PDB file of C-alpha atoms in Angstrom:
ATOM      1  CA  MET A   1      33.748 -13.931  52.355  1.00  0.00           C
ATOM      2  CA  GLN A   2      34.637 -17.580  52.734  1.00  0.00           C
ATOM      3  CA  ASN A   3      31.906 -20.191  53.032  1.00  0.00           C
ATOM      4  CA  SER A   4      32.872 -20.878  56.636  1.00  0.00           C
ATOM      5  CA  GLU A   5      32.572 -17.174  57.488  1.00  0.00           C
ATOM      6  CA  ALA A   6      29.203 -16.971  55.749  1.00  0.00           C
ATOM      7  CA  MET A   7      27.991 -20.000  57.676  1.00  0.00           C
ATOM      8  CA  ALA A   8      29.235 -18.510  60.957  1.00  0.00           C
ATOM      9  CA  LEU A   9      27.386 -15.255  60.224  1.00  0.00           C
ATOM     10  CA  SER A  10      24.250 -17.176  59.239  1.00  0.00           C
ATOM     11  CA  ALA A  11      24.413 -19.203  62.437  1.00  0.00           C
ATOM     12  CA  ALA A  12      24.903 -16.067  64.550  1.00  0.00           C
ATOM     13  CA  LEU A  13      21.923 -14.294  62.938  1.00  0.00           C
ATOM     14  CA  LEU A  14      19.698 -17.345  63.360  1.00  0.00           C
ATOM     15  CA  ALA A  15      20.822 -17.765  66.967  1.00  0.00           C
ATOM     16  CA  ALA A  16      20.096 -14.093  67.717  1.00  0.00           C
ATOM     17  CA  ALA A  17      16.644 -14.351  66.126  1.00  0.00           C
ATOM     18  CA  GLY A  18      15.912 -17.570  67.998  1.00  0.00           C
ATOM     19  CA  GLU A  19      17.053 -16.086  71.299  1.00  0.00           C
ATOM     20  CA  LEU A  20      14.955 -12.956  70.732  1.00  0.00           C
ATOM     21  CA  THR A  21      11.890 -15.063  69.930  1.00  0.00           C
ATOM     22  CA  ARG A  22      12.447 -17.261  72.999  1.00  0.00           C
ATOM     23  CA  ARG A  23      12.907 -14.275  75.310  1.00  0.00           C
ATOM     24  CA  ILE A  24       9.791 -12.531  73.969  1.00  0.00           C
ATOM     25  CA  ASP A  25       7.779 -15.736  74.384  1.00  0.00           C
ATOM     26  CA  GLU A  26       8.988 -16.232  77.968  1.00  0.00           C
ATOM     27  CA  GLY A  27       8.430 -12.557  78.819  1.00  0.00           C
ATOM     28  CA  VAL A  28       4.882 -12.539  77.479  1.00  0.00           C
ATOM     29  CA  VAL A  29       4.018 -15.664  79.453  1.00  0.00           C
ATOM     30  CA  ALA A  30       5.641 -14.167  82.585  1.00  0.00           C
ATOM     31  CA  ARG A  31       3.362 -11.138  82.156  1.00  0.00           C
ATOM     32  CA  GLY A  32       0.296 -13.358  82.393  1.00  0.00           C
ATOM     33  CA  PHE A  33      -0.517 -14.138  78.774  1.00  0.00           C
ATOM     34  CA  GLU A  34      -0.923 -17.881  78.932  1.00  0.00           C
ATOM     35  CA  GLY A  35      -1.611 -20.002  75.892  1.00  0.00           C
ATOM     36  CA  VAL A  36       0.254 -17.876  73.368  1.00  0.00           C
ATOM     37  CA  ARG A  37       3.009 -19.193  71.153  1.00  0.00           C
ATOM     38  CA  PRO A  38       5.525 -17.374  68.968  1.00  0.00           C
ATOM     39  CA  ALA A  39       3.357 -18.141  65.925  1.00  0.00           C
ATOM     40  CA  HIS A  40       0.591 -16.091  67.535  1.00  0.00           C
ATOM     41  CA  GLY A  41       2.957 -13.145  67.805  1.00  0.00           C
ATOM     42  CA  PHE A  42       3.720 -13.316  64.088  1.00  0.00           C
ATOM     43  CA  ALA A  43      -0.034 -13.256  63.438  1.00  0.00           C
ATOM     44  CA  PHE A  44      -0.563 -10.375  65.876  1.00  0.00           C
ATOM     45  CA  ALA A  45       2.057  -8.372  63.939  1.00  0.00           C
ATOM     46  CA  ARG A  46      -0.162  -8.591  60.832  1.00  0.00           C
ATOM     47  CA  LEU A  47      -3.446  -8.053  62.668  1.00  0.00           C
ATOM     48  CA  ALA A  48      -2.239  -5.074  64.724  1.00  0.00           C
ATOM     49  CA  PRO A  49      -2.457  -2.293  62.124  1.00  0.00           C
ATOM     50  CA  GLY A  50      -6.155  -2.719  61.350  1.00  0.00           C
ATOM     51  CA  GLY A  51      -7.027  -6.355  61.106  1.00  0.00           C
ATOM     52  CA  ALA A  52      -6.780  -8.791  58.229  1.00  0.00           C
ATOM     53  CA  THR A  53      -8.747 -11.494  56.508  1.00  0.00           C
ATOM     54  CA  VAL A  54      -7.726 -15.120  56.890  1.00  0.00           C
ATOM     55  CA  THR A  55      -6.418 -15.009  53.304  1.00  0.00           C
ATOM     56  CA  GLU A  56      -4.236 -11.972  54.079  1.00  0.00           C
ATOM     57  CA  LEU A  57      -2.992 -13.571  57.273  1.00  0.00           C
ATOM     58  CA  ALA A  58      -2.141 -16.799  55.423  1.00  0.00           C
ATOM     59  CA  ALA A  59      -0.089 -14.841  52.876  1.00  0.00           C
ATOM     60  CA  HIS A  60       1.683 -12.957  55.663  1.00  0.00           C
ATOM     61  CA  LEU A  61       2.578 -16.152  57.521  1.00  0.00           C
ATOM     62  CA  GLY A  62       3.392 -18.157  54.401  1.00  0.00           C
ATOM     63  CA  VAL A  63       0.872 -20.871  55.254  1.00  0.00           C
ATOM     64  CA  THR A  64      -2.289 -22.274  53.718  1.00  0.00           C
ATOM     65  CA  LYS A  65      -5.655 -20.630  54.339  1.00  0.00           C
ATOM     66  CA  GLN A  66      -6.630 -23.722  56.314  1.00  0.00           C
ATOM     67  CA  ALA A  67      -3.641 -23.355  58.642  1.00  0.00           C
ATOM     68  CA  ALA A  68      -4.314 -19.629  59.090  1.00  0.00           C
ATOM     69  CA  SER A  69      -7.975 -20.395  59.794  1.00  0.00           C
ATOM     70  CA  GLN A  70      -6.985 -22.873  62.511  1.00  0.00           C
ATOM     71  CA  LEU A  71      -4.664 -20.303  64.066  1.00  0.00           C
ATOM     72  CA  VAL A  72      -7.448 -17.699  63.972  1.00  0.00           C
ATOM     73  CA  ASP A  73      -9.866 -20.153  65.608  1.00  0.00           C
ATOM     74  CA  GLU A  74      -7.301 -20.654  68.377  1.00  0.00           C
ATOM     75  CA  ILE A  75      -6.599 -16.969  69.074  1.00  0.00           C
ATOM     76  CA  VAL A  76     -10.323 -16.143  68.949  1.00  0.00           C
ATOM     77  CA  ARG A  77     -11.074 -18.972  71.394  1.00  0.00           C
ATOM     78  CA  LYS A  78      -8.336 -17.658  73.731  1.00  0.00           C
ATOM     79  CA  GLY A  79      -9.725 -14.117  73.580  1.00  0.00           C
ATOM     80  CA  TYR A  80      -6.858 -12.465  71.693  1.00  0.00           C
ATOM     81  CA  ALA A  81      -8.812 -11.674  68.513  1.00  0.00           C
ATOM     82  CA  GLU A  82     -12.344 -11.502  67.203  1.00  0.00           C
ATOM     83  CA  ARG A  83     -14.067 -11.789  63.851  1.00  0.00           C
ATOM     84  CA  ARG A  84     -15.965  -8.762  62.546  1.00  0.00           C
ATOM     85  CA  PRO A  85     -17.800  -8.043  59.325  1.00  0.00           C
ATOM     86  CA  HIS A  86     -15.380  -6.735  56.699  1.00  0.00           C
ATOM     87  CA  PRO A  87     -16.215  -3.094  55.931  1.00  0.00           C
ATOM     88  CA  GLY A  88     -15.403  -3.438  52.233  1.00  0.00           C
ATOM     89  CA  ASP A  89     -16.394  -7.023  51.423  1.00  0.00           C
ATOM     90  CA  ALA A  90     -19.660  -8.531  52.654  1.00  0.00           C
ATOM     91  CA  ARG A  91     -18.340 -12.046  51.978  1.00  0.00           C
ATOM     92  CA  ALA A  92     -15.224 -11.676  54.127  1.00  0.00           C
ATOM     93  CA  ARG A  93     -14.604 -11.481  57.860  1.00  0.00           C
ATOM     94  CA  LEU A  94     -12.010  -9.155  59.336  1.00  0.00           C
ATOM     95  CA  ILE A  95      -9.906 -10.595  62.152  1.00  0.00           C
ATOM     96  CA  VAL A  96      -8.941  -7.895  64.667  1.00  0.00           C
ATOM     97  CA  LEU A  97      -7.126  -7.926  67.977  1.00  0.00           C
ATOM     98  CA  THR A  98      -9.197  -7.607  71.136  1.00  0.00           C
ATOM     99  CA  GLU A  99      -8.011  -5.510  74.075  1.00  0.00           C
ATOM    100  CA  ARG A 100      -6.361  -8.687  75.407  1.00  0.00           C
ATOM    101  CA  GLY A 101      -4.578  -9.133  72.061  1.00  0.00           C
ATOM    102  CA  TRP A 102      -3.394  -5.516  72.119  1.00  0.00           C
ATOM    103  CA  ALA A 103      -2.183  -5.914  75.716  1.00  0.00           C
ATOM    104  CA  CYS A 104      -0.254  -9.039  74.724  1.00  0.00           C
ATOM    105  CA  THR A 105       1.256  -7.160  71.779  1.00  0.00           C
ATOM    106  CA  ARG A 106       2.340  -4.317  74.077  1.00  0.00           C
ATOM    107  CA  ALA A 107       3.886  -6.851  76.466  1.00  0.00           C
ATOM    108  CA  ALA A 108       5.855  -8.393  73.584  1.00  0.00           C
ATOM    109  CA  GLU A 109       7.087  -4.925  72.568  1.00  0.00           C
ATOM    110  CA  GLU A 110       8.222  -4.256  76.152  1.00  0.00           C
ATOM    111  CA  VAL A 111      10.166  -7.512  76.279  1.00  0.00           C
ATOM    112  CA  ALA A 112      11.742  -6.877  72.862  1.00  0.00           C
ATOM    113  CA  ALA A 113      12.857  -3.441  74.062  1.00  0.00           C
ATOM    114  CA  GLU A 114      14.403  -5.006  77.169  1.00  0.00           C
ATOM    115  CA  VAL A 115      16.317  -7.506  75.057  1.00  0.00           C
ATOM    116  CA  VAL A 116      17.592  -4.817  72.693  1.00  0.00           C
ATOM    117  CA  ARG A 117      18.642  -2.649  75.658  1.00  0.00           C
ATOM    118  CA  GLY A 118      20.697  -5.632  76.786  1.00  0.00           C
ATOM    119  CA  TRP A 119      22.367  -5.725  73.388  1.00  0.00           C
ATOM    120  CA  GLY A 120      23.171  -2.045  73.899  1.00  0.00           C
ATOM    121  CA  GLU A 121      24.905  -2.876  77.166  1.00  0.00           C
ATOM    122  CA  VAL A 122      27.077  -5.425  75.372  1.00  0.00           C
ATOM    123  CA  LEU A 123      27.704  -3.632  72.074  1.00  0.00           C
ATOM    124  CA  GLY A 124      27.019  -0.005  72.895  1.00  0.00           C
ATOM    125  CA  GLU A 125      24.000   1.919  71.633  1.00  0.00           C
ATOM    126  CA  GLY A 126      25.863   3.204  68.577  1.00  0.00           C
ATOM    127  CA  GLU A 127      26.688  -0.314  67.405  1.00  0.00           C
ATOM    128  CA  VAL A 128      23.097  -1.419  67.954  1.00  0.00           C
ATOM    129  CA  ARG A 129      21.898   1.487  65.758  1.00  0.00           C
ATOM    130  CA  VAL A 130      24.430   0.500  63.071  1.00  0.00           C
ATOM    131  CA  LEU A 131      23.281  -3.118  63.335  1.00  0.00           C
ATOM    132  CA  ARG A 132      19.630  -2.078  62.924  1.00  0.00           C
ATOM    133  CA  HIS A 133      20.418   0.048  59.865  1.00  0.00           C
ATOM    134  CA  SER A 134      22.622  -2.633  58.326  1.00  0.00           C
ATOM    135  CA  LEU A 135      20.012  -5.355  58.789  1.00  0.00           C
ATOM    136  CA  ALA A 136      17.308  -3.081  57.355  1.00  0.00           C
ATOM    137  CA  ARG A 137      19.434  -2.650  54.224  1.00  0.00           C
ATOM    138  CA  ILE A 138      19.761  -6.381  53.604  1.00  0.00           C
ATOM    139  CA  ALA A 139      16.377  -7.498  54.993  1.00  0.00           C
ATOM    140  CA  PRO A 140      13.869  -4.716  54.392  1.00  0.00           C
ATOM    141  CA  TYR A 141      10.744  -4.773  56.470  1.00  0.00           C
ATOM    142  CA  GLY A 142       8.205  -7.195  55.122  1.00  0.00           C
ATOM    143  CA  PRO A 143       6.104 -10.057  56.381  1.00  0.00           C
ATOM    144  CA  LEU A 144       7.402 -11.483  59.621  1.00  0.00           C
ATOM    145  CA  ARG A 145       7.184 -15.211  59.152  1.00  0.00           C
ATOM    146  CA  PRO A 146       7.719 -17.893  61.721  1.00  0.00           C
ATOM    147  CA  SER A 147      10.169 -20.613  60.878  1.00  0.00           C
ATOM    148  CA  TRP A 148       7.845 -23.572  60.967  1.00  0.00           C
TER     149      TRP A 148
END
């Protein structure tokens, strides 16, 4: 692959990711979840399974503990998460999504599904499945990090 082709592919992937992020953000806000930003969604993705400490969230987001702590303060203040005692470490606090945080997460999933259905209308469902499998081979699931 020539450098120009590689750059064109890189630009297309980044544009698709940016468009997906923008559409999810707009869709979540349209569903009544004011005050959330894409960075919150990346944090919610880590908190959703069962909560996380600030240290774990910082590692997931690729930021300092101070930055993760500020983000946690913000989502707690907005009612999307809460701090609880950590069941396995008396010194730590577990950050978990509230019902509002879970509802916001479900709204983001709905919007993402709508966007991907649109891709299916353009490419066909078979090509979208191939795309998903191909991307999973080169970018295995791991921490979802915002591009700061």
